JSON list of C-alpha atoms in Angstrom, two decimals:
[
{"chain": "A", "resi": 4, "resn": "MET", "atom": "CA", "xyz": [-9.64, -18.76, 3.44]},
{"chain": "A", "resi": 5, "resn": "LYS", "atom": "CA", "xyz": [-6.44, -17.71, 5.11]},
{"chain": "A", "resi": 6, "resn": "ASN", "atom": "CA", "xyz": [-5.35, -14.51, 6.83]},
{"chain": "A", "resi": 7, "resn": "VAL", "atom": "CA", "xyz": [-2.08, -13.35, 5.27]},
{"chain": "A", "resi": 8, "resn": "PRO", "atom": "CA", "xyz": [0.07, -10.35, 6.23]},
{"chain": "A", "resi": 9, "resn": "LEU", "atom": "CA", "xyz": [0.57, -7.87, 3.39]},
{"chain": "A", "resi": 10, "resn": "VAL", "atom": "CA", "xyz": [4.34, -8.18, 3.80]},
{"chain": "A", "resi": 11, "resn": "GLU", "atom": "CA", "xyz": [4.10, -11.81, 2.65]},
{"chain": "A", "resi": 12, "resn": "LEU", "atom": "CA", "xyz": [2.16, -10.85, -0.49]},
{"chain": "A", "resi": 13, "resn": "ALA", "atom": "CA", "xyz": [4.20, -7.86, -1.61]},
{"chain": "A", "resi": 14, "resn": "LYS", "atom": "CA", "xyz": [7.69, -7.89, -3.05]},
{"chain": "A", "resi": 15, "resn": "THR", "atom": "CA", "xyz": [8.09, -4.16, -2.41]},
{"chain": "A", "resi": 16, "resn": "ILE", "atom": "CA", "xyz": [6.49, -1.74, 0.03]},
{"chain": "A", "resi": 17, "resn": "ARG", "atom": "CA", "xyz": [8.03, 1.73, -0.05]},
{"chain": "A", "resi": 18, "resn": "SER", "atom": "CA", "xyz": [7.48, 5.44, 0.41]},
{"chain": "A", "resi": 19, "resn": "LYS", "atom": "CA", "xyz": [9.28, 8.50, -0.95]},
{"chain": "A", "resi": 20, "resn": "ASN", "atom": "CA", "xyz": [8.91, 12.20, -1.53]},
{"chain": "A", "resi": 21, "resn": "ALA", "atom": "CA", "xyz": [6.54, 13.37, -4.22]},
{"chain": "A", "resi": 22, "resn": "GLY", "atom": "CA", "xyz": [7.47, 17.02, -4.03]},
{"chain": "A", "resi": 23, "resn": "VAL", "atom": "CA", "xyz": [7.76, 19.13, -0.90]},
{"chain": "A", "resi": 24, "resn": "ASP", "atom": "CA", "xyz": [4.18, 18.63, 0.26]},
{"chain": "A", "resi": 25, "resn": "HIS", "atom": "CA", "xyz": [3.45, 15.00, -0.66]},
{"chain": "A", "resi": 26, "resn": "ILE", "atom": "CA", "xyz": [4.66, 11.47, 0.02]},
{"chain": "A", "resi": 27, "resn": "THR", "atom": "CA", "xyz": [3.93, 8.65, -2.40]},
{"chain": "A", "resi": 28, "resn": "PHE", "atom": "CA", "xyz": [3.70, 4.95, -1.60]},
{"chain": "A", "resi": 29, "resn": "ASP", "atom": "CA", "xyz": [4.01, 1.78, -3.66]},
{"chain": "A", "resi": 30, "resn": "ILE", "atom": "CA", "xyz": [2.80, -1.69, -2.78]},
{"chain": "A", "resi": 31, "resn": "ILE", "atom": "CA", "xyz": [4.06, -4.02, -5.51]},
{"chain": "A", "resi": 32, "resn": "PHE", "atom": "CA", "xyz": [2.72, -7.57, -5.39]},
{"chain": "A", "resi": 33, "resn": "LYS", "atom": "CA", "xyz": [4.60, -10.77, -6.16]},
{"chain": "A", "resi": 34, "resn": "ASP", "atom": "CA", "xyz": [1.71, -12.53, -7.81]},
{"chain": "A", "resi": 35, "resn": "ARG", "atom": "CA", "xyz": [-0.70, -11.35, -10.53]},
{"chain": "A", "resi": 36, "resn": "ALA", "atom": "CA", "xyz": [-3.62, -13.49, -9.28]},
{"chain": "A", "resi": 37, "resn": "VAL", "atom": "CA", "xyz": [-3.26, -12.22, -5.71]},
{"chain": "A", "resi": 38, "resn": "TYR", "atom": "CA", "xyz": [-3.07, -8.63, -6.98]},
{"chain": "A", "resi": 39, "resn": "GLU", "atom": "CA", "xyz": [-6.18, -9.11, -9.13]},
{"chain": "A", "resi": 40, "resn": "TYR", "atom": "CA", "xyz": [-8.12, -10.69, -6.24]},
{"chain": "A", "resi": 41, "resn": "ILE", "atom": "CA", "xyz": [-7.23, -7.79, -3.93]},
{"chain": "A", "resi": 42, "resn": "LYS", "atom": "CA", "xyz": [-8.20, -5.29, -6.62]},
{"chain": "A", "resi": 43, "resn": "GLN", "atom": "CA", "xyz": [-11.48, -6.99, -7.58]},
{"chain": "A", "resi": 44, "resn": "ASN", "atom": "CA", "xyz": [-12.56, -7.37, -3.95]},
{"chain": "A", "resi": 45, "resn": "HIS", "atom": "CA", "xyz": [-11.44, -3.89, -2.87]},
{"chain": "A", "resi": 46, "resn": "LEU", "atom": "CA", "xyz": [-9.42, -5.32, 0.00]},
{"chain": "A", "resi": 47, "resn": "ILE", "atom": "CA", "xyz": [-7.09, -2.32, 0.13]},
{"chain": "A", "resi": 48, "resn": "THR", "atom": "CA", "xyz": [-8.90, 0.97, -0.18]},
{"chain": "A", "resi": 49, "resn": "LYS", "atom": "CA", "xyz": [-8.31, 4.65, 0.32]},
{"chain": "A", "resi": 50, "resn": "GLU", "atom": "CA", "xyz": [-10.41, 4.42, 3.48]},
{"chain": "A", "resi": 51, "resn": "LEU", "atom": "CA", "xyz": [-8.29, 1.57, 4.90]},
{"chain": "A", "resi": 52, "resn": "ILE", "atom": "CA", "xyz": [-5.11, 3.54, 4.24]},
{"chain": "A", "resi": 53, "resn": "ALA", "atom": "CA", "xyz": [-6.60, 6.63, 5.90]},
{"chain": "A", "resi": 54, "resn": "GLN", "atom": "CA", "xyz": [-7.55, 4.52, 8.93]},
{"chain": "A", "resi": 55, "resn": "ILE", "atom": "CA", "xyz": [-4.05, 3.04, 9.24]},
{"chain": "A", "resi": 56, "resn": "TYR", "atom": "CA", "xyz": [-2.43, 6.47, 9.00]},
{"chain": "A", "resi": 57, "resn": "HIS", "atom": "CA", "xyz": [-4.98, 8.10, 11.31]},
{"chain": "A", "resi": 58, "resn": "MET", "atom": "CA", "xyz": [-5.95, 10.73, 8.78]},
{"chain": "A", "resi": 59, "resn": "PRO", "atom": "CA", "xyz": [-9.10, 11.73, 6.92]},
{"chain": "A", "resi": 60, "resn": "PRO", "atom": "CA", "xyz": [-9.39, 10.13, 3.45]},
{"chain": "A", "resi": 61, "resn": "GLU", "atom": "CA", "xyz": [-9.23, 13.62, 1.93]},
{"chain": "A", "resi": 62, "resn": "ARG", "atom": "CA", "xyz": [-5.48, 13.74, 2.71]},
{"chain": "A", "resi": 63, "resn": "ILE", "atom": "CA", "xyz": [-4.99, 10.95, 0.17]},
{"chain": "A", "resi": 64, "resn": "VAL", "atom": "CA", "xyz": [-4.76, 12.86, -3.09]},
{"chain": "A", "resi": 65, "resn": "LEU", "atom": "CA", "xyz": [-4.17, 9.83, -5.34]},
{"chain": "A", "resi": 66, "resn": "PHE", "atom": "CA", "xyz": [-5.07, 6.14, -4.96]},
{"chain": "A", "resi": 67, "resn": "VAL", "atom": "CA", "xyz": [-4.77, 3.83, -7.96]},
{"chain": "A", "resi": 68, "resn": "TYR", "atom": "CA", "xyz": [-4.38, 0.20, -8.86]},
{"chain": "A", "resi": 69, "resn": "PHE", "atom": "CA", "xyz": [-1.59, 0.14, -11.45]},
{"chain": "A", "resi": 70, "resn": "ASP", "atom": "CA", "xyz": [-2.03, -3.09, -13.41]},
{"chain": "A", "resi": 71, "resn": "PRO", "atom": "CA", "xyz": [1.23, -3.13, -15.44]},
{"chain": "A", "resi": 72, "resn": "ALA", "atom": "CA", "xyz": [3.25, -3.25, -12.20]},
{"chain": "A", "resi": 73, "resn": "LYS", "atom": "CA", "xyz": [0.77, -5.31, -10.10]},
{"chain": "A", "resi": 74, "resn": "ALA", "atom": "CA", "xyz": [0.87, -2.34, -7.74]},
{"chain": "A", "resi": 75, "resn": "ILE", "atom": "CA", "xyz": [-1.20, -0.08, -5.58]},
{"chain": "A", "resi": 76, "resn": "LYS", "atom": "CA", "xyz": [0.07, 3.48, -5.58]},
{"chain": "A", "resi": 77, "resn": "PHE", "atom": "CA", "xyz": [-1.15, 6.27, -3.37]},
{"chain": "A", "resi": 78, "resn": "THR", "atom": "CA", "xyz": [-0.03, 9.76, -2.45]},
{"chain": "A", "resi": 79, "resn": "ILE", "atom": "CA", "xyz": [-0.77, 11.66, 0.74]},
{"chain": "A", "resi": 80, "resn": "ARG", "atom": "CA", "xyz": [-0.39, 15.32, 1.65]},
{"chain": "A", "resi": 81, "resn": "ARG", "atom": "CA", "xyz": [2.27, 15.81, 4.31]},
{"chain": "A", "resi": 82, "resn": "PHE", "atom": "CA", "xyz": [1.28, 17.28, 7.63]},
{"chain": "A", "resi": 83, "resn": "LYS", "atom": "CA", "xyz": [4.31, 19.59, 7.33]},
{"chain": "A", "resi": 84, "resn": "PRO", "atom": "CA", "xyz": [6.39, 20.43, 4.23]},
{"chain": "A", "resi": 85, "resn": "SER", "atom": "CA", "xyz": [9.54, 18.36, 3.76]},
{"chain": "A", "resi": 86, "resn": "GLY", "atom": "CA", "xyz": [12.45, 19.92, 5.64]},
{"chain": "A", "resi": 87, "resn": "SER", "atom": "CA", "xyz": [10.33, 22.32, 7.69]},
{"chain": "A", "resi": 88, "resn": "PRO", "atom": "CA", "xyz": [10.87, 22.67, 11.47]},
{"chain": "A", "resi": 89, "resn": "GLY", "atom": "CA", "xyz": [9.54, 19.65, 13.31]},
{"chain": "A", "resi": 90, "resn": "GLU", "atom": "CA", "xyz": [9.29, 17.51, 10.19]},
{"chain": "A", "resi": 91, "resn": "THR", "atom": "CA", "xyz": [11.20, 14.27, 10.84]},
{"chain": "A", "resi": 92, "resn": "ASP", "atom": "CA", "xyz": [11.45, 12.47, 7.48]},
{"chain": "A", "resi": 93, "resn": "VAL", "atom": "CA", "xyz": [12.80, 14.83, 4.80]},
{"chain": "A", "resi": 94, "resn": "MET", "atom": "CA", "xyz": [12.87, 12.14, 2.11]},
{"chain": "A", "resi": 95, "resn": "GLY", "atom": "CA", "xyz": [9.57, 10.51, 3.11]},
{"chain": "A", "resi": 96, "resn": "ALA", "atom": "CA", "xyz": [11.31, 7.16, 2.94]},
{"chain": "A", "resi": 97, "resn": "GLN", "atom": "CA", "xyz": [10.38, 6.01, 6.43]},
{"chain": "A", "resi": 98, "resn": "GLN", "atom": "CA", "xyz": [6.60, 6.34, 6.18]},
{"chain": "A", "resi": 99, "resn": "TYR", "atom": "CA", "xyz": [5.72, 2.84, 4.95]},
{"chain": "A", "resi": 100, "resn": "PRO", "atom": "CA", "xyz": [5.91, 0.71, 8.17]},
{"chain": "A", "resi": 101, "resn": "PRO", "atom": "CA", "xyz": [2.23, 1.28, 9.14]},
{"chain": "A", "resi": 102, "resn": "LEU", "atom": "CA", "xyz": [1.37, -0.69, 5.99]},
{"chain": "A", "resi": 103, "resn": "PHE", "atom": "CA", "xyz": [2.83, -3.75, 7.74]},
{"chain": "A", "resi": 104, "resn": "GLU", "atom": "CA", "xyz": [-0.34, -3.73, 9.90]},
{"chain": "A", "resi": 105, "resn": "ILE", "atom": "CA", "xyz": [-2.44, -4.80, 6.93]},
{"chain": "A", "resi": 106, "resn": "SER", "atom": "CA", "xyz": [-3.50, -8.42, 6.90]},
{"chain": "A", "resi": 107, "resn": "LEU", "atom": "CA", "xyz": [-5.81, -9.79, 4.20]},
{"chain": "A", "resi": 108, "resn": "ILE", "atom": "CA", "xyz": [-8.11, -12.79, 4.05]},
{"chain": "A", "resi": 109, "resn": "LEU", "atom": "CA", "xyz": [-7.50, -14.66, 0.80]},
{"chain": "A", "resi": 110, "resn": "PRO", "atom": "CA", "xyz": [-8.65, -17.98, -0.65]},
{"chain": "A", "resi": 111, "resn": "GLU", "atom": "CA", "xyz": [-6.06, -20.67, 0.02]},
{"chain": "A", "resi": 112, "resn": "SER", "atom": "CA", "xyz": [-6.21, -21.58, -3.68]},
{"chain": "A", "resi": 113, "resn": "LEU", "atom": "CA", "xyz": [-4.39, -18.29, -4.40]},
{"chain": "A", "resi": 114, "resn": "LEU", "atom": "CA", "xyz": [-1.63, -19.16, -1.96]},
{"chain": "A", "resi": 115, "resn": "LYS", "atom": "CA", "xyz": [-0.09, -22.14, -3.66]},
{"chain": "A", "resi": 116, "resn": "GLU", "atom": "CA", "xyz": [3.46, -21.20, -2.71]},
{"chain": "A", "resi": 117, "resn": "LYS", "atom": "CA", "xyz": [4.75, -19.84, 0.57]},
{"chain": "A", "resi": 118, "resn": "GLY", "atom": "CA", "xyz": [4.74, -16.07, 0.47]},
{"chain": "A", "resi": 119, "resn": "GLY", "atom": "CA", "xyz": [1.85, -15.35, -1.80]},
{"chain": "A", "resi": 120, "resn": "GLY", "atom": "CA", "xyz": [1.31, -17.88, -4.49]},
{"chain": "A", "resi": 121, "resn": "ASN", "atom": "CA", "xyz": [2.24, -18.10, -8.13]},
{"chain": "A", "resi": 122, "resn": "GLN", "atom": "CA", "xyz": [4.68, -15.69, -9.68]},
{"chain": "A", "resi": 123, "resn": "GLY", "atom": "CA", "xyz": [3.68, -13.67, -12.68]}
]
């Protein structure tokens, strides 16, 4: 088993507006087998995301594993509407860096190549 930062397993980690009151996130994995292992073992959950963002899980209005894209998608309710006084990220595009804190323990057999294993 090896501890691997999420940023080494994903090819894309991003956030963006999902309307005025929500921000949506995508974590798109490089490797199908790594994605399936994470999904099957519930290594990234709604509760983990809530912990990282210091919010109650109820603020996460959507959390899905999206198999066709090897992706985890989730949507949170903003603390303030986009563009309102005191709100600092109108487009919601700068909300993903806390996801860089995630590190996952994976079998070394999944990590055949540097950066997350087999492609596909």
